[in-house]
Amino acid sequence: MISDKFKELDLFIEYGVPKKQQRQARALVETFGHDPLAINIFHSFYSTLPDATEDCIEKLVLLEQHQGQMLFLVKTTLSSYFYLANNDRAAYGGSEREGLTKEILQFYGFGTQESFEKKFGDLSGLTPYSPDFITSQVCPVCYCLEGEPHEFGCPIEVCPWCDGQLASCDCRFEQLGVTEISSDKELDHFHQLAIKKGRITYDAASQRPAYPTAGDDRTKPQ
Ligand SMILES: [Zn+2]
Ligand SMILES: [Zn+2]
């Protein structure tokens, strides 16, 4: 649960951040208190400081998003790191000095380290990640924008055939004429059929689920 992580963070900051920066560290966490992506990054960073030295996150930058997996640059007082984050967890993705692995680069569509550098330069002066990113304008699961199609497979996507949940209704079987889906090829075929039928884009007013950590009732550290 995000609210549990939010509480734990207070303790991690106590032990992981230099005394005189703890107030700054907590203020940034507070700013992003409603954002599971940011909270997961803070939690991952402060629970296992990547260089095993006291340090303080000063800025987050959202670099890329793909299939609900977000690539962040995390600038700290001492260094900069990459983190991969989704709704459930964040994972360390390497230090800026070492660069990203080939797997991560390819996942985000970069053939080489050079093409990544071409897009982001030396990673300085990038716009900080906004506490307003997670608003009603983005799908809370796959982070597509309002009016855009979800990442295929997103549980929020509405089925164009039955108005149910496209990721779990039975229309896939009916449309493909099978009793189970056993290959990516079948899934691709279903994707194509859904496009032909007209995939339903994200509409916050009708599709946004109640979000347990949003709003006024979120748990603040005591
Ligand atoms: Zn979505
Ligand atoms: Zn359906």
Tab-separated table of N, CA and C and ligand atoms in Angstrom, residues 139-144 149-151 154-157 202, ligand 1:
chain	number	residue	atom	x	y	z
A	139	CYS	N	-4.551	8.352	-17.239
A	139	CYS	CA	-5.054	7.081	-16.723
A	139	CYS	C	-4.191	6.681	-15.528
A	140	PRO	N	-4.809	6.335	-14.404
A	140	PRO	CA	-4.015	6.034	-13.209
A	140	PRO	C	-3.256	4.708	-13.293
A	141	VAL	N	-3.491	3.919	-14.316
A	141	VAL	CA	-2.769	2.646	-14.422
A	141	VAL	C	-1.688	2.692	-15.497
A	142	CYS	N	-2.060	3.138	-16.716
A	142	CYS	CA	-1.054	3.103	-17.797
A	142	CYS	C	-0.530	4.497	-18.128
A	143	TYR	N	-1.117	5.535	-17.526
A	143	TYR	CA	-0.664	6.920	-17.679
A	143	TYR	C	-0.808	7.484	-19.090
A	144	CYS	N	-1.730	6.912	-19.861
A	144	CYS	CA	-2.027	7.565	-21.143
A	144	CYS	C	-2.827	8.833	-20.837
A	149	PRO	N	-5.657	6.356	-26.631
A	149	PRO	CA	-5.902	4.963	-26.257
A	149	PRO	C	-4.990	4.549	-25.107
A	150	HIS	N	-5.474	3.628	-24.275
A	150	HIS	CA	-4.652	3.076	-23.201
A	150	HIS	C	-3.553	2.211	-23.804
A	151	GLU	N	-2.544	1.904	-22.984
A	151	GLU	CA	-1.624	0.837	-23.375
A	151	GLU	C	-2.484	-0.413	-23.479
A	154	CYS	N	-4.350	-2.465	-20.574
A	154	CYS	CA	-4.631	-1.673	-19.371
A	154	CYS	C	-6.015	-2.047	-18.835
A	155	PRO	N	-6.133	-2.338	-17.544
A	155	PRO	CA	-7.418	-2.771	-16.990
A	155	PRO	C	-8.500	-1.685	-16.992
A	156	ILE	N	-8.102	-0.438	-17.245
A	156	ILE	CA	-9.098	0.645	-17.264
A	156	ILE	C	-9.812	0.719	-18.627
A	157	GLU	N	-9.195	0.130	-19.655
A	157	GLU	CA	-9.782	0.260	-20.996
A	157	GLU	C	-11.147	-0.422	-21.080
A	202	TYR	N	-9.194	7.017	-23.336
A	202	TYR	CA	-9.361	7.305	-21.911
A	202	TYR	C	-10.238	8.533	-21.693
B	1	ZN	ZN	-4.892	2.975	-18.992
